[in-house]
Short mmCIF file of C-alpha atoms and ligand atoms in Angstrom, two decimals:
data_model
loop_
_atom_site.label_atom_id
_atom_site.label_comp_id
_atom_site.label_asym_id
_atom_site.label_seq_id
_atom_site.Cartn_x
_atom_site.Cartn_y
_atom_site.Cartn_z
CA MET I 1 0.71 -85.85 52.33
CA LEU I 2 -0.48 -89.05 53.96
CA PRO I 3 -3.27 -90.93 52.26
CA LEU I 4 -6.42 -91.65 54.37
CA LYS I 5 -7.26 -95.28 55.12
CA ASP I 6 -10.57 -97.16 54.52
CA HIS I 7 -12.11 -94.01 53.07
CA SER I 8 -15.83 -94.14 52.11
CA LEU I 9 -16.49 -93.26 48.51
CA LYS I 10 -20.28 -92.92 48.91
CA ASN I 11 -20.28 -89.13 48.45
CA LEU I 12 -17.74 -89.31 45.72
CA ASN I 13 -19.69 -91.25 43.07
CA THR I 14 -22.99 -90.04 41.63
CA PHE I 15 -24.47 -93.54 41.80
CA GLY I 16 -24.14 -93.06 45.56
CA VAL I 17 -22.77 -96.60 45.96
CA ASP I 18 -21.36 -97.27 49.42
CA VAL I 19 -17.89 -98.67 48.91
CA LYS I 20 -14.51 -97.94 50.56
CA ALA I 21 -11.00 -97.30 49.23
CA LYS I 22 -8.19 -98.88 51.06
CA LEU I 23 -6.25 -95.65 50.58
CA PHE I 24 -7.42 -92.26 49.46
CA ALA I 25 -5.61 -88.99 48.57
CA GLU I 26 -6.94 -85.69 47.28
CA VAL I 27 -4.48 -83.40 45.39
CA PHE I 28 -4.84 -79.70 44.76
CA TYR I 29 -1.51 -79.04 42.86
CA GLU I 30 0.36 -80.82 40.03
CA GLU I 31 3.50 -80.82 42.21
CA GLU I 32 1.64 -82.61 45.03
CA LEU I 33 0.49 -85.21 42.55
CA ILE I 34 4.08 -85.85 41.26
CA GLN I 35 5.29 -86.18 44.82
CA LEU I 36 2.54 -88.65 45.61
CA LEU I 37 3.37 -90.77 42.58
CA SER I 38 7.03 -90.94 43.55
CA ASP I 39 6.32 -92.39 46.93
CA GLU I 40 8.00 -95.79 47.03
CA THR I 41 5.34 -97.48 49.24
CA LEU I 42 2.54 -96.15 47.03
CA LYS I 43 4.25 -97.26 43.82
CA ARG I 44 3.10 -100.84 44.49
CA GLU I 45 -0.59 -99.96 45.01
CA LYS I 46 -3.20 -100.20 42.36
CA LYS I 47 -4.28 -96.72 41.43
CA PHE I 48 -7.55 -95.13 40.24
CA VAL I 49 -8.07 -91.49 39.42
CA LEU I 50 -11.36 -89.89 40.40
CA GLY I 51 -12.76 -86.65 39.08
CA GLY I 52 -16.39 -85.87 39.88
CA GLY I 53 -17.30 -89.64 40.07
CA SER I 54 -20.06 -89.06 37.56
CA ASN I 55 -19.18 -91.74 35.09
CA ILE I 56 -18.22 -94.68 37.33
CA LEU I 57 -19.83 -97.66 38.91
CA PHE I 58 -18.01 -99.17 41.89
CA THR I 59 -19.02 -102.82 42.20
CA LYS I 60 -16.77 -103.52 45.16
CA ASP I 61 -14.32 -101.91 47.65
CA PHE I 62 -11.21 -100.56 46.02
CA GLU I 63 -8.05 -102.35 47.12
CA GLY I 64 -5.59 -99.64 46.21
CA ILE I 65 -5.30 -95.91 46.25
CA ILE I 66 -7.97 -93.62 44.85
CA ILE I 67 -6.48 -90.20 43.83
CA LYS I 68 -9.03 -87.46 43.69
CA ILE I 69 -7.96 -84.61 41.41
CA SER I 70 -9.04 -81.22 42.80
CA ILE I 71 -6.63 -78.94 40.93
CA PRO I 72 -8.46 -75.57 40.72
CA GLY I 73 -8.26 -72.49 38.46
CA ILE I 74 -9.62 -70.93 35.25
CA VAL I 75 -7.15 -68.62 33.55
CA VAL I 76 -7.19 -66.67 30.32
CA ILE I 77 -3.92 -67.51 28.61
CA ASP I 78 -4.20 -65.52 25.39
CA GLU I 79 -6.75 -63.56 23.41
CA ASN I 80 -7.33 -61.58 20.35
CA SER I 81 -10.37 -59.88 18.89
CA ASP I 82 -11.83 -63.22 17.62
CA SER I 83 -10.87 -65.84 20.18
CA VAL I 84 -9.59 -66.67 23.59
CA ILE I 85 -7.47 -69.44 25.00
CA ILE I 86 -8.53 -70.60 28.43
CA GLU I 87 -6.79 -73.03 30.75
CA ALA I 88 -8.79 -74.82 33.42
CA GLY I 89 -7.48 -77.07 36.27
CA ALA I 90 -8.56 -80.63 36.07
CA GLY I 91 -10.43 -80.34 39.38
CA VAL I 92 -12.67 -77.48 38.13
CA ILE I 93 -16.37 -78.54 38.04
CA TRP I 94 -17.17 -78.72 34.27
CA ASP I 95 -20.44 -76.73 34.63
CA ASP I 96 -18.58 -73.95 36.48
CA LEU I 97 -16.28 -73.56 33.50
CA VAL I 98 -19.31 -73.50 31.18
CA ASN I 99 -20.89 -70.74 33.26
CA PHE I 100 -17.66 -68.72 33.30
CA CYS I 101 -17.57 -68.80 29.55
CA VAL I 102 -21.29 -68.14 29.02
CA VAL I 103 -21.10 -65.05 31.31
CA LYS I 104 -18.13 -63.71 29.37
CA ASN I 105 -19.79 -64.64 26.03
CA PHE I 106 -16.97 -66.97 25.06
CA GLY I 107 -18.67 -69.44 22.73
CA GLY I 108 -18.04 -73.20 22.11
CA ILE I 109 -19.04 -75.20 25.18
CA GLU I 110 -22.53 -73.75 25.92
CA ASN I 111 -24.33 -76.80 24.62
CA LEU I 112 -22.38 -78.80 27.23
CA THR I 113 -24.19 -77.03 30.09
CA LEU I 114 -24.90 -79.10 33.21
CA ILE I 115 -22.90 -82.15 32.24
CA PRO I 116 -21.76 -83.54 35.57
CA GLY I 117 -18.14 -84.14 36.35
CA THR I 118 -14.82 -82.31 36.23
CA VAL I 119 -12.72 -80.61 33.53
CA GLY I 120 -10.04 -83.33 33.91
CA ALA I 121 -12.51 -86.13 33.26
CA ALA I 122 -14.14 -84.48 30.24
CA PRO I 123 -11.45 -85.35 27.57
CA ILE I 124 -11.31 -88.98 28.62
CA GLN I 125 -14.75 -89.72 27.15
CA ASN I 126 -14.89 -86.68 24.93
CA ILE I 127 -18.08 -85.44 26.55
CA GLY I 128 -20.74 -84.38 24.14
CA ALA I 129 -24.39 -83.17 24.11
CA TYR I 130 -26.87 -81.28 22.04
CA GLY I 131 -24.55 -80.98 18.96
CA GLN I 132 -21.25 -80.09 20.59
CA GLU I 133 -18.42 -82.14 21.92
CA LEU I 134 -15.31 -81.37 23.79
CA ALA I 135 -13.08 -82.18 20.83
CA ASP I 136 -14.54 -79.12 19.02
CA THR I 137 -12.78 -76.65 21.30
CA LEU I 138 -9.96 -78.39 23.09
CA VAL I 139 -6.54 -77.22 21.99
CA SER I 140 -4.25 -79.33 24.29
CA LEU I 141 -3.98 -80.70 27.81
CA ASN I 142 -1.39 -81.30 30.46
CA GLY I 143 -0.95 -84.49 32.35
CA VAL I 144 1.34 -86.65 34.41
CA LEU I 145 2.29 -90.26 33.63
CA ILE I 146 1.42 -92.48 36.62
CA GLU I 147 4.31 -94.83 36.20
CA THR I 148 7.09 -92.21 36.03
CA GLY I 149 5.62 -88.96 37.31
CA GLU I 150 6.70 -87.32 33.95
CA GLN I 151 4.82 -84.30 32.79
CA LYS I 152 3.29 -84.55 29.28
CA ILE I 153 1.51 -82.22 26.90
CA PHE I 154 -0.98 -83.65 24.41
CA ASN I 155 -2.15 -81.64 21.43
CA LYS I 156 -5.65 -82.28 20.10
CA ALA I 157 -4.46 -84.79 17.43
CA GLU I 158 -2.61 -86.74 20.04
CA CYS I 159 -5.76 -87.15 22.12
CA LYS I 160 -7.33 -89.26 19.31
CA PHE I 161 -10.86 -88.25 19.98
CA SER I 162 -13.87 -90.16 18.69
CA TYR I 163 -17.44 -90.59 19.80
CA ARG I 164 -17.24 -90.85 23.64
CA SER I 165 -13.63 -91.98 23.50
CA SER I 166 -10.04 -90.82 23.31
CA VAL I 167 -6.49 -92.28 23.71
CA PHE I 168 -7.01 -91.83 27.52
CA LYS I 169 -9.78 -94.51 27.34
CA GLU I 170 -7.75 -96.82 25.13
CA GLU I 171 -3.96 -97.12 24.87
CA LEU I 172 -3.37 -94.75 27.83
CA LYS I 173 -6.15 -96.01 30.03
CA ASN I 174 -5.18 -95.63 33.72
CA LYS I 175 -1.73 -94.47 32.63
CA LEU I 176 -2.08 -90.67 32.53
CA ILE I 177 -3.52 -88.23 34.93
CA ILE I 178 -4.88 -85.06 33.37
CA THR I 179 -4.01 -81.95 35.33
CA SER I 180 -5.28 -79.16 33.15
CA VAL I 181 -7.04 -78.52 29.82
CA ARG I 182 -6.76 -75.66 27.34
CA PHE I 183 -9.70 -74.55 25.16
CA LYS I 184 -10.01 -72.10 22.25
CA LEU I 185 -13.34 -70.28 22.48
CA SER I 186 -14.89 -67.77 20.14
CA LYS I 187 -15.47 -64.11 21.12
CA ASN I 188 -17.93 -63.72 18.28
CA PRO I 189 -19.78 -67.02 18.84
CA LYS I 190 -22.01 -68.70 16.27
CA THR I 191 -24.58 -70.78 18.09
CA ASP I 192 -25.04 -74.36 17.16
CA ILE I 193 -28.76 -75.41 17.07
CA SER I 194 -28.43 -78.38 14.77
CA TYR I 195 -29.65 -80.76 17.44
CA LYS I 196 -33.36 -81.37 16.88
CA THR I 197 -34.46 -81.25 20.58
CA LEU I 198 -32.71 -77.93 21.04
CA ARG I 199 -34.02 -76.42 17.85
CA GLU I 200 -37.59 -77.38 18.75
CA TYR I 201 -37.28 -75.97 22.20
CA LEU I 202 -36.04 -72.60 21.01
CA SER I 203 -38.67 -72.41 18.34
CA ASP I 204 -41.35 -73.16 20.92
CA LYS I 205 -40.05 -70.28 22.91
CA LYS I 206 -39.95 -68.10 19.84
CA ILE I 207 -36.20 -67.46 20.10
CA SER I 208 -34.95 -67.13 16.50
CA SER I 209 -31.44 -65.77 17.02
CA PRO I 210 -30.30 -67.34 20.25
CA THR I 211 -27.38 -66.01 22.22
CA ILE I 212 -24.99 -68.46 23.91
CA LYS I 213 -26.82 -67.65 27.22
CA ASP I 214 -30.11 -68.62 25.53
CA ILE I 215 -28.56 -71.99 24.44
CA SER I 216 -27.18 -72.62 27.82
CA ASN I 217 -30.52 -71.88 29.52
CA ALA I 218 -32.38 -74.07 26.97
CA VAL I 219 -29.98 -77.00 27.47
CA ALA I 220 -30.27 -76.70 31.23
CA GLU I 221 -34.07 -76.85 31.03
CA ILE I 222 -34.05 -79.73 28.56
CA ARG I 223 -31.61 -81.74 30.74
CA ARG I 224 -33.58 -80.95 33.91
CA LYS I 225 -36.78 -82.27 32.28
CA ARG I 226 -35.32 -85.45 30.77
CA LEU I 227 -32.34 -86.51 32.87
CA PRO I 228 -32.69 -87.31 36.62
CA ASP I 229 -30.60 -85.04 38.91
CA PRO I 230 -27.82 -87.14 40.32
CA THR I 231 -27.83 -85.17 43.58
CA LYS I 232 -31.46 -86.53 44.14
CA ILE I 233 -31.45 -89.88 42.34
CA GLY I 234 -28.14 -91.80 41.98
CA ASN I 235 -27.16 -92.18 38.31
CA ALA I 236 -24.23 -91.63 35.92
CA GLY I 237 -26.09 -90.18 32.87
CA SER I 238 -26.21 -92.44 29.87
CA PHE I 239 -25.13 -95.93 31.03
CA PHE I 240 -24.51 -97.24 27.50
CA LYS I 241 -23.12 -95.68 24.30
CA ASN I 242 -25.34 -95.28 21.27
CA PRO I 243 -24.30 -98.21 19.07
CA VAL I 244 -22.82 -97.34 15.73
CA LEU I 245 -23.81 -99.77 12.92
CA ASN I 246 -22.48 -100.25 9.38
CA GLU I 247 -24.90 -99.60 6.53
CA GLU I 248 -25.66 -103.22 5.94
CA MET I 249 -26.67 -103.91 9.52
CA PHE I 250 -28.69 -100.67 9.71
CA ILE I 251 -30.68 -101.50 6.53
CA LYS I 252 -31.55 -104.83 7.98
CA LEU I 253 -32.63 -103.22 11.29
CA LYS I 254 -34.61 -100.54 9.51
CA SER I 255 -36.42 -103.08 7.33
CA GLU I 256 -37.67 -104.81 10.50
CA TYR I 257 -38.14 -101.67 12.59
CA PRO I 258 -38.87 -98.70 10.22
CA GLU I 259 -39.42 -96.43 13.21
CA VAL I 260 -35.83 -96.88 14.59
CA ILE I 261 -34.27 -93.62 15.69
CA SER I 262 -30.92 -93.06 14.04
CA PHE I 263 -28.34 -90.31 13.29
CA PRO I 264 -25.52 -90.20 10.70
CA SER I 265 -22.24 -91.05 12.18
CA GLU I 266 -18.54 -91.17 11.09
CA ALA I 267 -17.67 -92.52 7.62
CA GLY I 268 -20.97 -93.78 6.37
CA LYS I 269 -21.90 -95.43 9.66
CA ILE I 270 -25.17 -94.94 11.46
CA LYS I 271 -25.66 -94.28 15.20
CA ILE I 272 -28.76 -95.83 16.68
CA SER I 273 -30.46 -94.40 19.78
CA ALA I 274 -29.74 -96.88 22.60
CA GLY I 275 -32.59 -95.27 24.64
CA TRP I 276 -35.00 -96.23 21.87
CA LEU I 277 -33.72 -99.77 21.72
CA ILE I 278 -34.16 -100.10 25.44
CA GLU I 279 -37.64 -98.54 25.32
CA GLU I 280 -38.69 -100.92 22.49
CA CYS I 281 -37.73 -103.87 24.85
CA GLY I 282 -40.21 -102.48 27.37
CA TRP I 283 -37.42 -101.50 29.68
CA LYS I 284 -38.04 -97.74 29.96
CA GLY I 285 -38.87 -97.11 33.63
CA LYS I 286 -38.30 -100.87 34.42
CA ARG I 287 -37.28 -101.43 37.98
CA PHE I 288 -36.10 -104.33 40.03
CA GLY I 289 -35.86 -103.46 43.74
CA GLU I 290 -33.90 -100.28 44.04
CA VAL I 291 -32.40 -100.28 40.51
CA GLY I 292 -34.15 -99.29 37.35
CA THR I 293 -34.04 -97.23 34.14
CA SER I 294 -35.44 -93.66 34.35
CA PRO I 295 -39.08 -93.39 33.24
CA ASP I 296 -37.97 -90.17 31.40
CA HIS I 297 -34.96 -91.58 29.64
CA ALA I 298 -34.35 -95.37 29.18
CA LEU I 299 -30.60 -94.95 28.79
CA VAL I 300 -30.16 -93.70 32.40
CA VAL I 301 -29.85 -96.37 35.04
CA CYS I 302 -30.78 -95.12 38.51
CA ASN I 303 -30.12 -96.19 42.06
CA TYR I 304 -33.44 -95.40 43.83
CA GLY I 305 -32.20 -96.26 47.23
CA LYS I 306 -29.24 -98.19 48.67
CA ALA I 307 -28.55 -100.52 45.83
CA SER I 308 -25.08 -101.96 45.75
CA GLY I 309 -22.83 -101.59 42.74
CA ALA I 310 -23.10 -105.36 42.11
CA GLU I 311 -26.93 -105.01 41.98
CA ILE I 312 -26.70 -102.14 39.52
CA LEU I 313 -24.28 -104.13 37.40
CA GLU I 314 -26.63 -107.16 37.41
CA PHE I 315 -29.55 -105.06 36.26
CA THR I 316 -27.54 -103.62 33.39
CA MET I 317 -26.40 -107.11 32.27
CA ARG I 318 -30.01 -108.24 32.12
CA LEU I 319 -30.86 -105.15 30.17
CA LYS I 320 -28.03 -105.81 27.70
CA GLU I 321 -29.28 -109.36 27.26
CA GLU I 322 -32.86 -108.09 26.42
CA VAL I 323 -31.48 -105.77 23.80
CA ALA I 324 -29.13 -108.46 22.34
CA ASN I 325 -32.03 -111.00 22.16
CA LYS I 326 -34.42 -108.65 20.52
CA PHE I 327 -32.09 -106.74 18.09
CA GLY I 328 -28.91 -108.70 17.90
CA ILE I 329 -27.08 -105.52 19.08
CA LYS I 330 -24.51 -105.64 21.85
CA LEU I 331 -24.66 -102.38 23.86
CA GLU I 332 -21.35 -101.11 25.16
CA GLU I 333 -21.08 -99.36 28.47
CA GLU I 334 -20.26 -95.73 28.55
CA VAL I 335 -19.80 -95.76 32.28
CA ASN I 336 -16.52 -97.17 33.72
CA ILE I 337 -17.03 -100.24 35.86
CA LEU I 338 -14.68 -100.97 38.65
N1 EPU Y 1 -35.10 -91.79 22.98
C1 EPU Y 1 -36.12 -92.79 23.10
N2 EPU Y 1 -36.34 -93.34 24.30
C2 EPU Y 1 -35.62 -92.96 25.45
C3 EPU Y 1 -34.62 -92.04 25.32
C4 EPU Y 1 -34.38 -91.44 24.02
O1 EPU Y 1 -36.72 -93.13 22.15
O2 EPU Y 1 -35.92 -93.55 26.49
C5 EPU Y 1 -34.91 -91.11 21.69
C6 EPU Y 1 -35.30 -89.66 21.87
O3 EPU Y 1 -36.68 -89.46 21.66
C7 EPU Y 1 -34.47 -89.01 20.74
C8 EPU Y 1 -33.24 -89.95 20.61
O4 EPU Y 1 -33.57 -91.06 21.36
O5 EPU Y 1 -35.11 -89.04 19.50
C9 EPU Y 1 -32.08 -89.25 21.23
O6 EPU Y 1 -32.31 -88.98 22.67
P1 EPU Y 1 -31.49 -87.86 23.44
O7 EPU Y 1 -31.60 -86.58 22.71
O8 EPU Y 1 -31.89 -87.89 24.83
O9 EPU Y 1 -29.97 -88.31 23.27
P2 EPU Y 1 -29.24 -89.70 23.56
O10 EPU Y 1 -28.62 -90.15 22.27
O11 EPU Y 1 -30.11 -90.64 24.25
C10 EPU Y 1 -26.95 -88.52 23.98
C11 EPU Y 1 -25.92 -88.58 24.97
C12 EPU Y 1 -26.31 -87.80 26.21
C13 EPU Y 1 -26.60 -86.38 25.80
C14 EPU Y 1 -27.73 -86.41 24.78
C15 EPU Y 1 -28.07 -85.05 24.22
C16 EPU Y 1 -24.81 -90.74 24.60
C17 EPU Y 1 -24.54 -92.17 25.13
N3 EPU Y 1 -25.57 -89.95 25.35
O12 EPU Y 1 -28.07 -89.26 24.52
O13 EPU Y 1 -25.18 -87.76 27.01
O14 EPU Y 1 -26.97 -85.57 26.96
O15 EPU Y 1 -27.33 -87.18 23.65
O16 EPU Y 1 -27.13 -84.65 23.33
O17 EPU Y 1 -24.28 -90.36 23.55
C18 EPU Y 1 -24.15 -88.91 28.85
O18 EPU Y 1 -23.13 -89.13 28.11
O19 EPU Y 1 -24.08 -89.32 30.04
C19 EPU Y 1 -25.25 -88.19 28.34
C20 EPU Y 1 -26.40 -87.96 29.13
#
């Protein structure tokens, strides 16, 4: 397969930023990927792997090869009366996998309805929403090392999942291409309505024992109300992570801002709502030219027109500065910046 030259990435990133890749290849099979990685002329090129392009901000043309992973397929690998193991190709649209499972009443990923992106990208940042995260159901994944083309299997522990992160975002960043992911889902699902927004929504609708279909529908409706649709307004979901503070820092913040929105986090730490911090700075719905935060959710940065990646980046730097000046908290990007 010959890579395409000077390929536009405008329709391949949900910010809708108009940049080009020097070289571009789309792969549909793992073997095709291994072959591409063994090509001597391509070995020298800088590489970047693209899934759904829903968590990336391109700030300039890419002077290397972009490899788009479009490996398809959803297969039931094993099942018993309680659970089922499913394998999905890295190119499967995440929400298609969720729908497949909801229709079959396989429980465990229904709260992750409508998250943009692909199955292969999901483990990298351990996607999560409304009380569930990918790490709850992932069993293992298959991938290929970029440098050597060697196939690798990672069990869950080896993925080193944490809040919006994994080994693939740290030590193995840009070193492994995920080709398929296995999940263990329940055939007798217990629904998770621990997340306040979800619980309140279901109680308003007078749904007391929700099915996983009810959860999926509820999440879809909540998301549609609060998060701008990337097919209409360019965005990549939450631009920043929710900062995690130690107890001492939290107590200090709370004494100054008693209304701060917070959630318990790992090992005695406290997660603060980044959306709230931004809103408190008066930056919810703030707009400069064609870039701004959403009026419905301050954590979502939007491209309202033809903003360049550099303009979007500049806006987010100013936003970070505002939050740092007011609260002394340094926001960390959730989106990858290239
Ligand atoms: N909030 C504000 N102002 C805002 C936005 C939010 O005060 O402008 C408050 C809300 O009122 C609520 C709290 O912050 O009390 C939490 O808001 P929300 O439920 O929307 O969740 P979030 O922490 O802002 C996270 C994920 C989202 C995920 C939601 C729902 C991160 C960085 N983001 O957002 O994930 O959909 O929870 O579970 O963890 C994404 O990763 O791209 C993403 C959209």
